PDB file of C-alpha atoms in Angstrom:
ATOM      1  CA  UNK A  48     -48.301  -3.317 -27.862  1.00  0.00           C
ATOM      2  CA  UNK A  49     -45.813  -0.335 -27.356  1.00  0.00           C
ATOM      3  CA  UNK A  50     -45.303  -2.112 -23.547  1.00  0.00           C
ATOM      4  CA  UNK A  51     -44.001  -5.260 -25.461  1.00  0.00           C
ATOM      5  CA  UNK A  52     -41.802  -3.143 -27.427  1.00  0.00           C
ATOM      6  CA  UNK A  53     -40.158  -1.052 -25.027  1.00  0.00           C
ATOM      7  CA  UNK A  54     -39.669  -4.636 -22.637  1.00  0.00           C
ATOM      8  CA  UNK A  55     -38.141  -6.107 -25.809  1.00  0.00           C
ATOM      9  CA  UNK A  56     -35.968  -3.100 -26.116  1.00  0.00           C
ATOM     10  CA  UNK A  57     -34.739  -2.761 -22.930  1.00  0.00           C
ATOM     11  CA  UNK A  58     -33.836  -6.656 -22.850  1.00  0.00           C
ATOM     12  CA  UNK A  59     -31.853  -6.133 -26.411  1.00  0.00           C
ATOM     13  CA  UNK A  60     -29.860  -3.160 -24.989  1.00  0.00           C
ATOM     14  CA  UNK A  61     -28.996  -5.179 -21.694  1.00  0.00           C
ATOM     15  CA  UNK A  62     -27.955  -8.334 -23.420  1.00  0.00           C
ATOM     16  CA  UNK A  63     -25.852  -6.180 -25.354  1.00  0.00           C
ATOM     17  CA  UNK A  64     -23.814  -4.824 -22.097  1.00  0.00           C
ATOM     18  CA  UNK A  65     -23.512  -8.377 -20.512  1.00  0.00           C
ATOM     19  CA  UNK A  66     -20.241  -8.889 -20.932  1.00  0.00           C
ATOM     20  CA  UNK A  67     -19.360  -5.351 -19.740  1.00  0.00           C
ATOM     21  CA  UNK A  68     -21.621  -5.388 -16.204  1.00  0.00           C
ATOM     22  CA  UNK A  69     -19.021  -7.414 -14.256  1.00  0.00           C
ATOM     23  CA  UNK A  70     -17.077  -5.802 -11.811  1.00  0.00           C
ATOM     24  CA  UNK A  71     -13.525  -4.058 -13.451  1.00  0.00           C
ATOM     25  CA  UNK A  72     -10.735  -5.464 -11.482  1.00  0.00           C
ATOM     26  CA  UNK A  73      -7.143  -4.451 -11.707  1.00  0.00           C
ATOM     27  CA  UNK A  74      -4.781  -6.244 -14.166  1.00  0.00           C
ATOM     28  CA  UNK A  75      -1.825  -4.647 -12.190  1.00  0.00           C
ATOM     29  CA  UNK A  76       0.129  -6.491  -9.586  1.00  0.00           C
ATOM     30  CA  UNK A  77       1.913  -5.361  -6.452  1.00  0.00           C
ATOM     31  CA  UNK A  78       5.945  -6.312  -7.082  1.00  0.00           C
ATOM     32  CA  UNK A  79       7.453  -4.823  -3.947  1.00  0.00           C
ATOM     33  CA  UNK A  80       7.285  -2.672  -1.126  1.00  0.00           C
ATOM     34  CA  UNK A  81      10.322  -0.515  -0.298  1.00  0.00           C
ATOM     35  CA  UNK A  82      10.490   1.298   3.211  1.00  0.00           C
ATOM     36  CA  UNK A  83      13.600   3.945   3.896  1.00  0.00           C
ATOM     37  CA  UNK A  84      14.175   3.305   7.548  1.00  0.00           C
ATOM     38  CA  UNK A  85      15.825   6.667   8.997  1.00  0.00           C
ATOM     39  CA  UNK A  86      17.544   6.806  12.093  1.00  0.00           C
ATOM     40  CA  UNK A  87      18.741  10.559  12.537  1.00  0.00           C
ATOM     41  CA  UNK A  88      19.162   9.927  16.451  1.00  0.00           C
ATOM     42  CA  UNK A  89      22.508   9.592  18.403  1.00  0.00           C
ATOM     43  CA  UNK A  90      21.308   5.943  19.407  1.00  0.00           C
ATOM     44  CA  UNK A  91      20.420   2.631  17.341  1.00  0.00           C
ATOM     45  CA  UNK A  92      16.984   2.071  17.183  1.00  0.00           C
ATOM     46  CA  UNK A  93      14.966  -1.276  16.133  1.00  0.00           C
ATOM     47  CA  UNK A  94      12.021  -0.466  13.889  1.00  0.00           C
ATOM     48  CA  UNK A  95       9.225  -3.019  13.102  1.00  0.00           C
ATOM     49  CA  UNK A  96       7.320  -3.538  10.014  1.00  0.00           C
ATOM     50  CA  UNK A  97       4.114  -5.303   8.707  1.00  0.00           C
ATOM     51  CA  UNK A  98       2.503  -4.950   5.346  1.00  0.00           C
ATOM     52  CA  UNK A  99      -1.556  -5.827   5.428  1.00  0.00           C
ATOM     53  CA  UNK A 100      -3.007  -7.333   2.447  1.00  0.00           C
ATOM     54  CA  UNK A 101      -6.443  -8.243   1.686  1.00  0.00           C
ATOM     55  CA  UNK A 102      -5.438 -11.890   2.822  1.00  0.00           C
ATOM     56  CA  UNK A 103      -4.376 -11.131   6.153  1.00  0.00           C
ATOM     57  CA  UNK A 104      -1.161  -9.479   7.940  1.00  0.00           C
ATOM     58  CA  UNK A 105       2.249 -10.654   6.533  1.00  0.00           C
ATOM     59  CA  UNK A 106       4.844 -11.509   9.465  1.00  0.00           C
ATOM     60  CA  UNK A 107       6.018  -8.439  11.538  1.00  0.00           C
ATOM     61  CA  UNK A 108      10.056  -7.827  10.713  1.00  0.00           C
ATOM     62  CA  UNK A 109      12.341  -5.965  12.705  1.00  0.00           C
ATOM     63  CA  UNK A 110      15.340  -3.972  11.417  1.00  0.00           C
ATOM     64  CA  UNK A 111      17.847  -2.641  14.038  1.00  0.00           C
ATOM     65  CA  UNK A 112      19.190   0.621  12.006  1.00  0.00           C
ATOM     66  CA  UNK A 113      22.435   2.187  13.648  1.00  0.00           C
ATOM     67  CA  UNK A 114      22.626   5.880  14.911  1.00  0.00           C
ATOM     68  CA  UNK A 115      22.463   8.473  11.714  1.00  0.00           C
ATOM     69  CA  UNK A 116      21.760   5.720   9.368  1.00  0.00           C
ATOM     70  CA  UNK A 117      19.429   5.270   6.524  1.00  0.00           C
ATOM     71  CA  UNK A 118      18.815   1.925   5.215  1.00  0.00           C
ATOM     72  CA  UNK A 119      16.200   0.486   2.553  1.00  0.00           C
ATOM     73  CA  UNK A 120      14.262  -2.799   3.422  1.00  0.00           C
ATOM     74  CA  UNK A 121      12.077  -4.421   0.930  1.00  0.00           C
ATOM     75  CA  UNK A 122       9.482  -6.629   1.161  1.00  0.00           C
ATOM     76  CA  UNK A 123       7.299  -8.309  -1.505  1.00  0.00           C
ATOM     77  CA  UNK A 124       4.217 -10.453  -1.135  1.00  0.00           C
ATOM     78  CA  UNK A 125       4.391 -14.109  -2.202  1.00  0.00           C
ATOM     79  CA  UNK A 126       1.072 -13.865  -4.387  1.00  0.00           C
ATOM     80  CA  UNK A 127      -0.944 -11.269  -6.130  1.00  0.00           C
ATOM     81  CA  UNK A 128      -2.814  -9.718  -2.975  1.00  0.00           C
ATOM     82  CA  UNK A 129      -4.081  -5.990  -3.149  1.00  0.00           C
ATOM     83  CA  UNK A 130      -2.240  -4.187  -0.216  1.00  0.00           C
ATOM     84  CA  UNK A 131      -4.582  -2.597   2.567  1.00  0.00           C
ATOM     85  CA  UNK A 132      -1.874  -0.846   4.682  1.00  0.00           C
ATOM     86  CA  UNK A 133       1.712  -0.838   6.373  1.00  0.00           C
ATOM     87  CA  UNK A 134       1.732  -0.680  10.011  1.00  0.00           C
ATOM     88  CA  UNK A 135       5.216   0.528  11.833  1.00  0.00           C
ATOM     89  CA  UNK A 136       6.480   0.938  15.555  1.00  0.00           C
ATOM     90  CA  UNK A 137       9.680   2.172  16.866  1.00  0.00           C
ATOM     91  CA  UNK A 138      10.326   2.703  20.634  1.00  0.00           C
ATOM     92  CA  UNK A 139       6.571   4.265  21.765  1.00  0.00           C
ATOM     93  CA  UNK A 140       5.607   5.454  18.313  1.00  0.00           C
ATOM     94  CA  UNK A 141       3.304   3.019  16.436  1.00  0.00           C
ATOM     95  CA  UNK A 142       1.517   4.092  13.104  1.00  0.00           C
ATOM     96  CA  UNK A 143      -0.385   2.857  10.183  1.00  0.00           C
ATOM     97  CA  UNK A 144      -0.565   4.068   6.279  1.00  0.00           C
ATOM     98  CA  UNK A 145      -3.517   3.106   4.417  1.00  0.00           C
ATOM     99  CA  UNK A 146      -2.694   2.218   0.973  1.00  0.00           C
ATOM    100  CA  UNK A 147      -5.703   3.509  -1.486  1.00  0.00           C
ATOM    101  CA  UNK A 148      -6.271   4.112  -5.020  1.00  0.00           C
ATOM    102  CA  UNK A 149      -4.181   0.647  -6.586  1.00  0.00           C
ATOM    103  CA  UNK A 150      -7.102  -1.315  -7.052  1.00  0.00           C
ATOM    104  CA  UNK A 151      -7.867   0.544 -10.546  1.00  0.00           C
ATOM    105  CA  UNK A 152      -4.214   0.576 -11.710  1.00  0.00           C
ATOM    106  CA  UNK A 153      -3.432  -1.830 -15.010  1.00  0.00           C
ATOM    107  CA  UNK A 154       0.150  -2.063 -14.622  1.00  0.00           C
ATOM    108  CA  UNK A 155       2.445  -4.021 -11.955  1.00  0.00           C
ATOM    109  CA  UNK A 156       3.343  -1.334  -9.200  1.00  0.00           C
ATOM    110  CA  UNK A 157       5.650  -0.920  -6.095  1.00  0.00           C
ATOM    111  CA  UNK A 158       5.075   1.484  -2.921  1.00  0.00           C
ATOM    112  CA  UNK A 159       7.351   3.112  -1.533  1.00  0.00           C
ATOM    113  CA  UNK A 160       7.338   4.433   2.071  1.00  0.00           C
ATOM    114  CA  UNK A 161       9.400   6.558   4.365  1.00  0.00           C
ATOM    115  CA  UNK A 162       9.728   5.598   7.808  1.00  0.00           C
ATOM    116  CA  UNK A 163      11.713   8.408  10.081  1.00  0.00           C
ATOM    117  CA  UNK A 164      12.285   7.984  13.575  1.00  0.00           C
ATOM    118  CA  UNK A 165      12.979  11.614  13.720  1.00  0.00           C
ATOM    119  CA  UNK A 166      11.594  13.794  11.344  1.00  0.00           C
ATOM    120  CA  UNK A 167      13.242  17.107  10.291  1.00  0.00           C
ATOM    121  CA  UNK A 168      10.505  19.467  10.607  1.00  0.00           C
ATOM    122  CA  UNK A 169       8.940  18.143  13.728  1.00  0.00           C
ATOM    123  CA  UNK A 170      11.737  15.650  15.511  1.00  0.00           C
ATOM    124  CA  UNK A 171       8.865  12.765  15.827  1.00  0.00           C
ATOM    125  CA  UNK A 172       8.567   9.852  13.960  1.00  0.00           C
ATOM    126  CA  UNK A 173       6.639   9.674  11.037  1.00  0.00           C
ATOM    127  CA  UNK A 174       5.612   7.280   8.805  1.00  0.00           C
ATOM    128  CA  UNK A 175       4.207   7.878   5.283  1.00  0.00           C
ATOM    129  CA  UNK A 176       3.851   6.509   1.901  1.00  0.00           C
ATOM    130  CA  UNK A 177       5.665   8.429  -1.255  1.00  0.00           C
ATOM    131  CA  UNK A 178       3.731   9.500  -4.417  1.00  0.00           C
ATOM    132  CA  UNK A 179       5.518   7.656  -6.838  1.00  0.00           C
ATOM    133  CA  UNK A 180       4.362   3.810  -7.337  1.00  0.00           C
ATOM    134  CA  UNK A 181       6.925   3.278 -10.484  1.00  0.00           C
ATOM    135  CA  UNK A 182       9.395  -0.069  -9.901  1.00  0.00           C
TER     136      UNK A 182
END
């Protein structure tokens, strides 16, 4: 008798959670990705960028930046997809930044990156994500 009572209690508890067992998904969406391209060198450089999403790689875009110039490049996915990584190439440097922690966001968000041909502290190219996700 106790076994049947325990089984019925377990069934009642599980049925109470039936709507909550589904995986939690984000209701936020990626609106745009902006990348600051900085060329502190004395010659023009061509930066190549691609955003990778869960649906695959978006097309590579090339942007020529004159010497001593900063330029902002904006990308926006056509559909509601989760970003995976930003890939960048300039001269003989190739790098990627994995995008983590956006699956749990409940509001729309934007991603910001710095892609510098010459970083002030080590004079090497650097690709990094900015912590701020506000649009």
